[in-house]
PDB file of C-alpha atoms and ligand atoms in Angstrom:
ATOM      1  CA  MET A 136     181.080  82.753  75.075  1.00  0.00           C
ATOM      2  CA  LYS A 137     178.677  85.497  76.013  1.00  0.00           C
ATOM      3  CA  LYS A 138     177.495  87.187  79.168  1.00  0.00           C
ATOM      4  CA  VAL A 139     174.607  84.930  80.092  1.00  0.00           C
ATOM      5  CA  GLY A 140     172.322  84.598  83.063  1.00  0.00           C
ATOM      6  CA  PHE A 141     169.058  84.932  84.907  1.00  0.00           C
ATOM      7  CA  VAL A 142     167.845  88.268  86.232  1.00  0.00           C
ATOM      8  CA  CYS A 143     164.946  88.520  88.651  1.00  0.00           C
ATOM      9  CA  VAL A 144     163.022  91.769  88.312  1.00  0.00           C
ATOM     10  CA  TYR A 145     161.685  92.344  91.782  1.00  0.00           C
ATOM     11  CA  GLY A 146     159.825  95.152  93.508  1.00  0.00           C
ATOM     12  CA  ARG A 147     156.446  96.378  94.591  1.00  0.00           C
ATOM     13  CA  ALA A 148     153.405  96.011  92.376  1.00  0.00           C
ATOM     14  CA  ASN A 149     153.140  98.807  89.790  1.00  0.00           C
ATOM     15  CA  ALA A 150     156.755  99.982  90.104  1.00  0.00           C
ATOM     16  CA  GLY A 151     157.279  99.437  86.371  1.00  0.00           C
ATOM     17  CA  LYS A 152     158.904  95.977  86.290  1.00  0.00           C
ATOM     18  CA  SER A 153     157.128  94.711  83.183  1.00  0.00           C
ATOM     19  CA  THR A 154     157.630  98.054  81.430  1.00  0.00           C
ATOM     20  CA  ILE A 155     161.383  97.892  82.077  1.00  0.00           C
ATOM     21  CA  ILE A 156     161.638  94.372  80.660  1.00  0.00           C
ATOM     22  CA  ASN A 157     159.594  95.288  77.562  1.00  0.00           C
ATOM     23  CA  LYS A 158     161.858  98.282  76.928  1.00  0.00           C
ATOM     24  CA  CYS A 159     164.971  96.139  77.335  1.00  0.00           C
ATOM     25  CA  LEU A 160     163.584  93.634  74.829  1.00  0.00           C
ATOM     26  CA  GLY A 161     162.663  96.468  72.453  1.00  0.00           C
ATOM     27  CA  PHE A 162     159.139  95.171  71.916  1.00  0.00           C
ATOM     28  CA  LYS A 163     156.109  94.541  74.049  1.00  0.00           C
ATOM     29  CA  LEU A 164     155.950  91.019  75.407  1.00  0.00           C
ATOM     30  CA  LEU A 165     154.539  91.552  78.881  1.00  0.00           C
ATOM     31  CA  PRO A 166     151.230  93.114  79.902  1.00  0.00           C
ATOM     32  CA  VAL A 167     151.427  96.563  81.486  1.00  0.00           C
ATOM     33  CA  SER A 168     148.697  98.630  83.092  1.00  0.00           C
ATOM     34  CA  ALA A 169     148.220 101.320  85.687  1.00  0.00           C
ATOM     35  CA  LYS A 170     146.487  98.806  87.953  1.00  0.00           C
ATOM     36  CA  PRO A 171     148.452  96.715  90.427  1.00  0.00           C
ATOM     37  CA  GLN A 172     148.685  92.960  89.821  1.00  0.00           C
ATOM     38  CA  THR A 173     148.674  93.179  86.061  1.00  0.00           C
ATOM     39  CA  THR A 174     151.422  90.564  86.141  1.00  0.00           C
ATOM     40  CA  ARG A 175     150.249  87.202  87.463  1.00  0.00           C
ATOM     41  CA  ASP A 176     153.104  84.863  86.640  1.00  0.00           C
ATOM     42  CA  ASN A 177     156.863  84.578  86.827  1.00  0.00           C
ATOM     43  CA  VAL A 178     157.329  84.821  83.068  1.00  0.00           C
ATOM     44  CA  LYS A 179     160.741  84.510  81.506  1.00  0.00           C
ATOM     45  CA  ALA A 180     161.530  87.065  78.819  1.00  0.00           C
ATOM     46  CA  ILE A 181     164.715  86.444  76.870  1.00  0.00           C
ATOM     47  CA  TYR A 182     166.956  89.254  75.585  1.00  0.00           C
ATOM     48  CA  ASN A 183     169.677  88.529  73.033  1.00  0.00           C
ATOM     49  CA  ASP A 184     172.433  90.584  71.457  1.00  0.00           C
ATOM     50  CA  GLU A 185     175.924  89.876  70.090  1.00  0.00           C
ATOM     51  CA  GLU A 186     177.527  89.832  73.514  1.00  0.00           C
ATOM     52  CA  SER A 187     174.825  88.567  75.842  1.00  0.00           C
ATOM     53  CA  GLN A 188     171.732  86.562  76.627  1.00  0.00           C
ATOM     54  CA  ILE A 189     169.736  87.892  79.547  1.00  0.00           C
ATOM     55  CA  ILE A 190     166.846  85.828  80.851  1.00  0.00           C
ATOM     56  CA  PHE A 191     164.587  88.225  82.718  1.00  0.00           C
ATOM     57  CA  VAL A 192     162.161  86.753  85.240  1.00  0.00           C
ATOM     58  CA  ASP A 193     159.186  89.089  85.557  1.00  0.00           C
ATOM     59  CA  THR A 194     157.281  88.789  88.805  1.00  0.00           C
ATOM     60  CA  PRO A 195     153.828  89.799  90.049  1.00  0.00           C
ATOM     61  CA  GLY A 196     155.494  92.137  92.510  1.00  0.00           C
ATOM     62  CA  VAL A 197     155.042  92.438  96.218  1.00  0.00           C
ATOM     63  CA  PHE A 198     151.673  93.604  97.502  1.00  0.00           C
ATOM     64  CA  LYS A 199     149.234  92.876 100.279  1.00  0.00           C
ATOM     65  CA  PRO A 200     147.712  89.575  99.224  1.00  0.00           C
ATOM     66  CA  HIS A 201     143.964  89.057  99.047  1.00  0.00           C
ATOM     67  CA  GLY A 202     142.686  85.500  99.115  1.00  0.00           C
ATOM     68  CA  LYS A 203     144.370  82.360  97.860  1.00  0.00           C
ATOM     69  CA  LEU A 204     145.372  83.638  94.425  1.00  0.00           C
ATOM     70  CA  GLY A 205     147.003  86.702  96.011  1.00  0.00           C
ATOM     71  CA  SER A 206     149.050  84.524  98.362  1.00  0.00           C
ATOM     72  CA  ILE A 207     150.200  82.323  95.485  1.00  0.00           C
ATOM     73  CA  LEU A 208     151.316  85.359  93.463  1.00  0.00           C
ATOM     74  CA  LEU A 209     153.210  86.798  96.410  1.00  0.00           C
ATOM     75  CA  ARG A 210     154.951  83.483  97.061  1.00  0.00           C
ATOM     76  CA  ASP A 211     155.956  83.321  93.380  1.00  0.00           C
ATOM     77  CA  ALA A 212     157.335  86.873  93.451  1.00  0.00           C
ATOM     78  CA  GLU A 213     159.465  86.059  96.487  1.00  0.00           C
ATOM     79  CA  SER A 214     160.699  82.691  95.229  1.00  0.00           C
ATOM     80  CA  ALA A 215     161.812  84.168  91.889  1.00  0.00           C
ATOM     81  CA  LYS A 216     164.841  85.627  93.703  1.00  0.00           C
ATOM     82  CA  ASP A 217     166.232  82.139  94.284  1.00  0.00           C
ATOM     83  CA  GLY A 218     168.771  80.783  91.862  1.00  0.00           C
ATOM     84  CA  VAL A 219     169.227  83.878  89.698  1.00  0.00           C
ATOM     85  CA  ASP A 220     172.493  85.689  88.914  1.00  0.00           C
ATOM     86  CA  VAL A 221     171.329  89.262  89.470  1.00  0.00           C
ATOM     87  CA  ILE A 222     168.373  90.954  91.147  1.00  0.00           C
ATOM     88  CA  VAL A 223     167.036  94.158  89.646  1.00  0.00           C
ATOM     89  CA  TYR A 224     165.110  95.853  92.425  1.00  0.00           C
ATOM     90  CA  VAL A 225     162.661  98.283  90.831  1.00  0.00           C
ATOM     91  CA  ILE A 226     161.627 101.273  92.928  1.00  0.00           C
ATOM     92  CA  ASP A 227     158.955 103.789  91.926  1.00  0.00           C
ATOM     93  CA  ALA A 228     160.711 107.105  92.643  1.00  0.00           C
ATOM     94  CA  SER A 229     157.394 108.918  92.796  1.00  0.00           C
ATOM     95  CA  GLU A 230     156.031 106.820  95.650  1.00  0.00           C
ATOM     96  CA  VAL A 231     156.513 107.526  99.325  1.00  0.00           C
ATOM     97  CA  PRO A 232     159.509 105.338 100.274  1.00  0.00           C
ATOM     98  CA  ASN A 233     158.831 101.912 101.697  1.00  0.00           C
ATOM     99  CA  PHE A 234     161.838 100.027 102.978  1.00  0.00           C
ATOM    100  CA  GLU A 235     160.224  96.651 103.666  1.00  0.00           C
ATOM    101  CA  LEU A 236     161.807  95.003 100.636  1.00  0.00           C
ATOM    102  CA  CYS A 237     165.272  96.294 101.499  1.00  0.00           C
ATOM    103  CA  GLU A 238     165.151  94.007 104.505  1.00  0.00           C
ATOM    104  CA  LYS A 239     164.559  91.020 102.233  1.00  0.00           C
ATOM    105  CA  LEU A 240     167.403  92.017  99.932  1.00  0.00           C
ATOM    106  CA  LYS A 241     169.932  92.887 102.598  1.00  0.00           C
ATOM    107  CA  HIS A 242     171.207  89.361 102.995  1.00  0.00           C
ATOM    108  CA  VAL A 243     171.138  88.000  99.459  1.00  0.00           C
ATOM    109  CA  ASP A 244     174.595  87.080  98.216  1.00  0.00           C
ATOM    110  CA  ILE A 245     174.143  88.028  94.563  1.00  0.00           C
ATOM    111  CA  PRO A 246     174.469  91.480  92.960  1.00  0.00           C
ATOM    112  CA  VAL A 247     171.498  93.807  93.406  1.00  0.00           C
ATOM    113  CA  ILE A 248     170.903  96.680  91.006  1.00  0.00           C
ATOM    114  CA  ILE A 249     168.440  99.335  92.138  1.00  0.00           C
ATOM    115  CA  ALA A 250     166.395 100.421  89.125  1.00  0.00           C
ATOM    116  CA  TYR A 251     165.220 103.801  90.316  1.00  0.00           C
ATOM    117  CA  ASN A 252     162.283 104.197  87.952  1.00  0.00           C
ATOM    118  CA  LYS A 253     159.714 106.891  87.096  1.00  0.00           C
ATOM    119  CA  VAL A 254     162.223 109.683  87.731  1.00  0.00           C
ATOM    120  CA  ASP A 255     160.098 111.715  85.308  1.00  0.00           C
ATOM    121  CA  LEU A 256     157.418 111.935  87.990  1.00  0.00           C
ATOM    122  CA  VAL A 257     159.450 113.349  90.874  1.00  0.00           C
ATOM    123  CA  LYS A 258     161.467 116.506  91.483  1.00  0.00           C
ATOM    124  CA  ALA A 259     165.164 115.685  91.285  1.00  0.00           C
ATOM    125  CA  ASP A 260     166.124 116.722  94.834  1.00  0.00           C
ATOM    126  CA  LEU A 261     163.259 114.866  96.469  1.00  0.00           C
ATOM    127  CA  GLY A 262     164.077 111.825  94.346  1.00  0.00           C
ATOM    128  CA  GLU A 263     167.728 111.890  95.392  1.00  0.00           C
ATOM    129  CA  GLU A 264     166.844 112.312  99.039  1.00  0.00           C
ATOM    130  CA  ARG A 265     164.620 109.235  98.885  1.00  0.00           C
ATOM    131  CA  LEU A 266     167.205 107.270  96.931  1.00  0.00           C
ATOM    132  CA  ALA A 267     169.900 108.046  99.516  1.00  0.00           C
ATOM    133  CA  ARG A 268     167.786 106.313 102.140  1.00  0.00           C
ATOM    134  CA  TYR A 269     167.410 103.195 100.009  1.00  0.00           C
ATOM    135  CA  LYS A 270     171.154 103.215  99.332  1.00  0.00           C
ATOM    136  CA  SER A 271     171.985 103.447 103.006  1.00  0.00           C
ATOM    137  CA  LEU A 272     170.003 100.245 103.567  1.00  0.00           C
ATOM    138  CA  LEU A 273     171.545  98.469 100.570  1.00  0.00           C
ATOM    139  CA  PRO A 274     175.097  99.848 100.493  1.00  0.00           C
ATOM    140  CA  ASN A 275     176.365  97.221  98.050  1.00  0.00           C
ATOM    141  CA  ALA A 276     173.686  97.800  95.456  1.00  0.00           C
ATOM    142  CA  LYS A 277     174.483  99.655  92.248  1.00  0.00           C
ATOM    143  CA  VAL A 278     171.975 102.239  91.074  1.00  0.00           C
ATOM    144  CA  CYS A 279     170.490 103.002  87.693  1.00  0.00           C
ATOM    145  CA  HIS A 280     168.110 105.941  87.170  1.00  0.00           C
ATOM    146  CA  LEU A 281     165.280 105.192  84.772  1.00  0.00           C
ATOM    147  CA  SER A 282     162.231 106.601  83.162  1.00  0.00           C
ATOM    148  CA  ALA A 283     161.387 103.345  81.467  1.00  0.00           C
ATOM    149  CA  LEU A 284     158.252 104.716  79.878  1.00  0.00           C
ATOM    150  CA  ASN A 285     160.456 107.190  77.982  1.00  0.00           C
ATOM    151  CA  ASN A 286     163.246 104.694  77.331  1.00  0.00           C
ATOM    152  CA  TYR A 287     165.581 106.699  79.557  1.00  0.00           C
ATOM    153  CA  GLY A 288     168.220 104.614  81.356  1.00  0.00           C
ATOM    154  CA  VAL A 289     167.346 101.351  79.634  1.00  0.00           C
ATOM    155  CA  GLU A 290     170.667 100.989  77.787  1.00  0.00           C
ATOM    156  CA  GLU A 291     172.570 101.756  80.962  1.00  0.00           C
ATOM    157  CA  LEU A 292     170.599  99.148  82.895  1.00  0.00           C
ATOM    158  CA  LEU A 293     171.406  96.523  80.256  1.00  0.00           C
ATOM    159  CA  ARG A 294     175.091  97.478  80.495  1.00  0.00           C
ATOM    160  CA  MET A 295     175.056  97.173  84.283  1.00  0.00           C
ATOM    161  CA  ILE A 296     173.340  93.783  84.132  1.00  0.00           C
ATOM    162  CA  LYS A 297     175.845  92.462  81.579  1.00  0.00           C
ATOM    163  CA  ASP A 298     178.719  93.580  83.809  1.00  0.00           C
ATOM    164  CA  GLU A 299     177.407  91.310  86.552  1.00  0.00           C
ATOM    165  CA  LEU A 300     176.688  88.204  84.467  1.00  0.00           C
ATOM    166  CA  PRO A 301     179.033  85.229  84.143  1.00  0.00           C
ATOM    167  CA  GLU A 302     180.419  84.055  80.816  1.00  0.00           C
ATOM    168  CA  SER A 303     178.651  81.065  79.378  1.00  0.00           C
ATOM    169  CA  PHE A 304     177.060  79.599  76.307  1.00  0.00           C
ATOM    170  CA  PRO A 305     173.466  80.779  75.801  1.00  0.00           C
ATOM    171  CA  TYR A 306     170.775  78.633  77.412  1.00  0.00           C
ATOM    172  CA  TYR A 307     168.089  79.387  74.846  1.00  0.00           C
ATOM    173  CA  SER A 308     168.093  79.467  71.083  1.00  0.00           C
ATOM    174  CA  GLU A 309     168.213  83.072  69.905  1.00  0.00           C
ATOM    175  CA  ASP A 310     164.790  83.036  68.238  1.00  0.00           C
ATOM    176  CA  ILE A 311     162.996  82.275  71.515  1.00  0.00           C
ATOM    177  CA  VAL A 312     161.677  85.332  73.366  1.00  0.00           C
ATOM    178  CA  SER A 313     159.755  83.699  76.200  1.00  0.00           C
ATOM    179  CA  ASP A 314     159.395  80.424  78.064  1.00  0.00           C
ATOM    180  CA  ARG A 315     155.658  80.564  77.370  1.00  0.00           C
ATOM    181  CA  PRO A 316     153.716  79.295  74.344  1.00  0.00           C
ATOM    182  CA  LYS A 317     151.858  81.648  72.012  1.00  0.00           C
ATOM    183  CA  GLU A 318     148.533  80.797  73.679  1.00  0.00           C
ATOM    184  CA  TYR A 319     149.869  82.314  76.891  1.00  0.00           C
ATOM    185  CA  ILE A 320     150.988  85.512  75.139  1.00  0.00           C
ATOM    186  CA  ILE A 321     147.548  85.801  73.515  1.00  0.00           C
ATOM    187  CA  SER A 322     145.594  85.368  76.744  1.00  0.00           C
ATOM    188  CA  GLU A 323     147.872  87.889  78.485  1.00  0.00           C
ATOM    189  CA  ILE A 324     147.195  90.444  75.751  1.00  0.00           C
ATOM    190  CA  ILE A 325     143.441  89.942  76.196  1.00  0.00           C
ATOM    191  CA  ARG A 326     143.750  90.165  79.988  1.00  0.00           C
ATOM    192  CA  GLU A 327     145.776  93.348  79.661  1.00  0.00           C
ATOM    193  CA  LYS A 328     142.981  94.944  77.626  1.00  0.00           C
ATOM    194  CA  CYS A 329     140.545  93.986  80.415  1.00  0.00           C
ATOM    195  CA  MET A 330     142.889  95.519  83.007  1.00  0.00           C
ATOM    196  CA  ARG A 331     143.071  98.726  81.011  1.00  0.00           C
ATOM    197  CA  LEU A 332     139.444  99.103  79.978  1.00  0.00           C
ATOM    198  CA  LEU A 333     137.637  97.984  83.124  1.00  0.00           C
ATOM    199  CA  ASP A 334     137.364 100.070  86.268  1.00  0.00           C
ATOM    200  CA  ALA A 335     138.705  99.283  89.685  1.00  0.00           C
ATOM    201  CA  GLU A 336     138.076  95.868  91.127  1.00  0.00           C
ATOM    202  CA  VAL A 337     136.616  93.870  88.234  1.00  0.00           C
ATOM    203  CA  PRO A 338     139.853  93.071  86.386  1.00  0.00           C
ATOM    204  CA  HIS A 339     141.424  91.350  89.365  1.00  0.00           C
ATOM    205  CA  SER A 340     138.801  88.622  89.233  1.00  0.00           C
ATOM    206  CA  ILE A 341     139.364  87.935  85.541  1.00  0.00           C
ATOM    207  CA  TYR A 342     140.895  84.831  84.055  1.00  0.00           C
ATOM    208  CA  ILE A 343     141.186  84.362  80.298  1.00  0.00           C
ATOM    209  CA  ASP A 344     140.361  80.773  79.420  1.00  0.00           C
ATOM    210  CA  LEU A 345     141.482  80.360  75.832  1.00  0.00           C
ATOM    211  CA  LYS A 346     139.505  77.696  73.974  1.00  0.00           C
ATOM    212  CA  THR A 347     141.046  77.555  70.512  1.00  0.00           C
ATOM    213  CA  VAL A 348     143.631  79.369  68.437  1.00  0.00           C
ATOM    214  CA  SER A 349     143.363  78.340  64.799  1.00  0.00           C
ATOM    215  CA  GLU A 350     145.816  79.581  62.210  1.00  0.00           C
ATOM    216  CA  GLU A 351     144.609  79.631  58.621  1.00  0.00           C
ATOM    217  CA  GLU A 352     146.051  81.297  55.569  1.00  0.00           C
ATOM    218  CA  GLU A 353     143.734  84.275  56.025  1.00  0.00           C
ATOM    219  CA  GLY A 354     144.781  84.816  59.638  1.00  0.00           C
ATOM    220  CA  MET A 355     144.326  83.713  63.225  1.00  0.00           C
ATOM    221  CA  THR A 356     140.962  83.007  64.871  1.00  0.00           C
ATOM    222  CA  ILE A 357     140.844  83.016  68.648  1.00  0.00           C
ATOM    223  CA  LEU A 358     137.945  81.780  70.775  1.00  0.00           C
ATOM    224  CA  GLY A 359     138.007  82.260  74.514  1.00  0.00           C
ATOM    225  CA  ASN A 360     136.078  82.743  77.719  1.00  0.00           C
ATOM    226  CA  ILE A 361     136.485  85.674  80.057  1.00  0.00           C
ATOM    227  CA  ILE A 362     135.924  84.212  83.509  1.00  0.00           C
ATOM    228  CA  VAL A 363     134.621  86.505  86.262  1.00  0.00           C
ATOM    229  CA  GLU A 364     133.350  85.786  89.772  1.00  0.00           C
ATOM    230  CA  LYS A 365     129.946  87.502  89.932  1.00  0.00           C
ATOM    231  CA  PRO A 366     126.950  88.087  87.621  1.00  0.00           C
ATOM    232  CA  SER A 367     127.353  91.842  88.285  1.00  0.00           C
ATOM    233  CA  GLU A 368     130.923  91.630  86.924  1.00  0.00           C
ATOM    234  CA  LYS A 369     129.683  89.740  83.900  1.00  0.00           C
ATOM    235  CA  ALA A 370     127.287  92.608  83.157  1.00  0.00           C
ATOM    236  CA  ILE A 371     130.137  95.130  83.429  1.00  0.00           C
ATOM    237  CA  VAL A 372     132.441  93.139  81.140  1.00  0.00           C
ATOM    238  CA  ILE A 373     129.691  92.821  78.532  1.00  0.00           C
ATOM    239  CA  GLY A 374     128.775  96.489  78.895  1.00  0.00           C
ATOM    240  CA  LYS A 375     125.848  98.489  77.555  1.00  0.00           C
ATOM    241  CA  LYS A 376     124.672  96.853  74.328  1.00  0.00           C
ATOM    242  CA  GLY A 377     127.837  94.751  74.389  1.00  0.00           C
ATOM    243  CA  LYS A 378     130.120  97.755  73.948  1.00  0.00           C
ATOM    244  CA  MET A 379     132.746  96.772  76.535  1.00  0.00           C
ATOM    245  CA  ILE A 380     133.245  93.203  75.315  1.00  0.00           C
ATOM    246  CA  SER A 381     133.392  94.463  71.784  1.00  0.00           C
ATOM    247  CA  ASP A 382     136.058  97.047  72.740  1.00  0.00           C
ATOM    248  CA  ILE A 383     138.062  94.373  74.579  1.00  0.00           C
ATOM    249  CA  SER A 384     137.895  92.142  71.490  1.00  0.00           C
ATOM    250  CA  ARG A 385     138.809  94.898  69.064  1.00  0.00           C
ATOM    251  CA  PHE A 386     141.788  96.216  71.063  1.00  0.00           C
ATOM    252  CA  SER A 387     142.962  92.622  71.581  1.00  0.00           C
ATOM    253  CA  GLU A 388     142.744  91.920  67.852  1.00  0.00           C
ATOM    254  CA  LYS A 389     144.885  94.962  67.118  1.00  0.00           C
ATOM    255  CA  SER A 390     147.620  94.064  69.613  1.00  0.00           C
ATOM    256  CA  ILE A 391     147.685  90.348  68.805  1.00  0.00           C
ATOM    257  CA  SER A 392     147.819  91.187  65.124  1.00  0.00           C
ATOM    258  CA  SER A 393     150.767  93.530  65.537  1.00  0.00           C
ATOM    259  CA  TYR A 394     152.582  90.993  67.745  1.00  0.00           C
ATOM    260  CA  PHE A 395     152.172  88.045  65.374  1.00  0.00           C
ATOM    261  CA  GLY A 396     152.040  90.020  62.128  1.00  0.00           C
ATOM    262  CA  CYS A 397     148.848  88.542  60.692  1.00  0.00           C
ATOM    263  CA  PRO A 398     145.116  89.381  60.643  1.00  0.00           C
ATOM    264  CA  VAL A 399     143.381  88.301  63.851  1.00  0.00           C
ATOM    265  CA  HIS A 400     139.774  87.639  64.782  1.00  0.00           C
ATOM    266  CA  VAL A 401     138.845  87.364  68.471  1.00  0.00           C
ATOM    267  CA  GLU A 402     135.545  86.048  69.863  1.00  0.00           C
ATOM    268  CA  LEU A 403     134.980  86.207  73.599  1.00  0.00           C
ATOM    269  CA  VAL A 404     132.221  84.883  75.865  1.00  0.00           C
ATOM    270  CA  VAL A 405     131.849  85.953  79.507  1.00  0.00           C
ATOM    271  CA  LYS A 406     131.295  83.224  82.113  1.00  0.00           C
ATOM    272  CA  VAL A 407     130.813  83.329  85.877  1.00  0.00           C
ATOM    273  CA  ILE A 408     132.694  80.986  88.198  1.00  0.00           C
ATOM    274  CA  PRO A 409     131.872  82.113  91.754  1.00  0.00           C
ATOM    275  CA  ASP A 410     134.984  82.919  93.813  1.00  0.00           C
ATOM    276  CA  TRP A 411     137.415  81.021  91.531  1.00  0.00           C
ATOM    277  CA  ARG A 412     140.381  82.842  93.072  1.00  0.00           C
ATOM    278  CA  ASN A 413     139.740  81.005  96.319  1.00  0.00           C
ATOM    279  CA  ASP A 414     138.741  77.676  94.778  1.00  0.00           C
ATOM    280  CA  GLU A 415     141.574  75.160  94.751  1.00  0.00           C
ATOM    281  CA  ARG A 416     140.140  73.231  91.806  1.00  0.00           C
ATOM    282  CA  TYR A 417     140.082  76.277  89.566  1.00  0.00           C
ATOM    283  CA  LEU A 418     143.377  77.672  90.796  1.00  0.00           C
ATOM    284  CA  LYS A 419     144.925  74.363  89.817  1.00  0.00           C
ATOM    285  CA  LYS A 420     143.090  74.189  86.492  1.00  0.00           C
ATOM    286  CA  PHE A 421     144.257  77.718  85.647  1.00  0.00           C
ATOM    287  CA  GLY A 422     147.857  76.913  86.523  1.00  0.00           C
ATOM    288  CA  TYR A 423     148.141  78.488  89.975  1.00  0.00           C
ATOM    289  CA  ASP A 424     149.307  75.640  92.109  1.00  0.00           C
ATOM    290  CA  GLU A 425     149.153  76.079  95.853  1.00  0.00           C
ATOM    291  CA  LYS A 426     152.193  73.944  96.552  1.00  0.00           C
TER     292      LYS A 426
HETATM  293  N1  GDP B 554     155.508 108.087  84.369  1.00  0.00           N
HETATM  294  C1  GDP B 554     156.030 106.860  84.272  1.00  0.00           C
HETATM  295  N2  GDP B 554     155.209 105.798  84.307  1.00  0.00           N
HETATM  296  C2  GDP B 554     155.766 104.565  84.209  1.00  0.00           C
HETATM  297  C3  GDP B 554     157.161 104.376  84.059  1.00  0.00           C
HETATM  298  N3  GDP B 554     157.396 103.050  84.000  1.00  0.00           N
HETATM  299  C4  GDP B 554     156.198 102.442  84.096  1.00  0.00           C
HETATM  300  N4  GDP B 554     155.195 103.342  84.210  1.00  0.00           N
HETATM  301  C5  GDP B 554     153.739 103.082  84.349  1.00  0.00           C
HETATM  302  O1  GDP B 554     153.494 102.454  85.596  1.00  0.00           O
HETATM  303  C6  GDP B 554     152.389 101.553  85.499  1.00  0.00           C
HETATM  304  C7  GDP B 554     152.796 100.174  85.995  1.00  0.00           C
HETATM  305  O2  GDP B 554     153.746  99.616  85.110  1.00  0.00           O
HETATM  306  P1  GDP B 554     154.001  98.042  85.037  1.00  0.00           P
HETATM  307  O3  GDP B 554     155.177  97.835  84.158  1.00  0.00           O
HETATM  308  O4  GDP B 554     152.735  97.309  84.722  1.00  0.00           O
HETATM  309  O5  GDP B 554     154.404  97.774  86.566  1.00  0.00           O
HETATM  310  P2  GDP B 554     154.700  96.365  87.297  1.00  0.00           P
HETATM  311  O6  GDP B 554     153.462  96.048  88.069  1.00  0.00           O
HETATM  312  O7  GDP B 554     155.853  96.650  88.208  1.00  0.00           O
HETATM  313  O8  GDP B 554     155.021  95.370  86.242  1.00  0.00           O
HETATM  314  C8  GDP B 554     151.973 101.567  84.024  1.00  0.00           C
HETATM  315  O9  GDP B 554     150.876 102.450  83.903  1.00  0.00           O
HETATM  316  C9  GDP B 554     153.200 102.102  83.313  1.00  0.00           C
HETATM  317  O10 GDP B 554     152.905 102.757  82.105  1.00  0.00           O
HETATM  318  C10 GDP B 554     158.011 105.552  84.021  1.00  0.00           C
HETATM  319  O11 GDP B 554     159.225 105.490  83.900  1.00  0.00           O
HETATM  320  N5  GDP B 554     157.377 106.751  84.139  1.00  0.00           N
HETATM  321 MG1   MG B 555     154.122  93.603  85.827  1.00  0.00          MG
END
């Protein structure tokens, strides 16, 4: 028997939730960027060692929703707290405190661990003063200080999670790292490159519609569409003389290749679907169900 269970990683957008999970896993599974809403799904990421199996549920994070897609993501982030064994509440120590989420966590009857992240960005005494206010609102929560980007605190967080988990047989076979198929991982890598390379608002309207992934002896060939909402966005994603789309493809090839350990060729076409984030047909087609 091992320490086994589900852990919801909850918090505001951009607090570092996906970074923390990647560091716990020891490799990069989930997309990370400096822009809010990089995470769009409740993805399960599965950590294994000799004594435990931890099934992390990454969430889009809590933010002010825009449009139908935004509301769906927010609903998913909130519902991920149901039915798990532990909640890791990630707080960005460098942000001005916001206690809204403490209210939502006050009455849950499972252990809450505050992952006080990005301590590298804040002076220690200011950080502690802010933390004390969070702790006074969540007196039962345990606290772990992290600078996930620098791997600081990650081992301790894993230890604290294991301490809270029940004993059980593992739910997943040990060679499985996610509940998602490889096509999902690939499209998330491509979307992450868009999030990182494109300015401001454009990336939020992007959906990666993967067409084919073919695996031959000489490597993997990936064909896909980058969906945007406006012709002006299409022009930005293509870039001057096609430079942006070629950068997105090249960076994607590199990351996909290092993830899967084989040569990778990526070909992307940009398409416009006006206002897809508010269009029920497309939300459904792209896996964002309103119900
Ligand atoms: N300085 C610093 N930046 C961090 C740390 N953890 C995450 N970040 C950055 O914060 C941004 C958001 O991280 P991400 O994991 O995507 O946040 P999420 O939206 O909560 O999943 C990214 O640019 C990360 O590199 C940290 O400990 N220190
Ligand atoms: Mg994330």
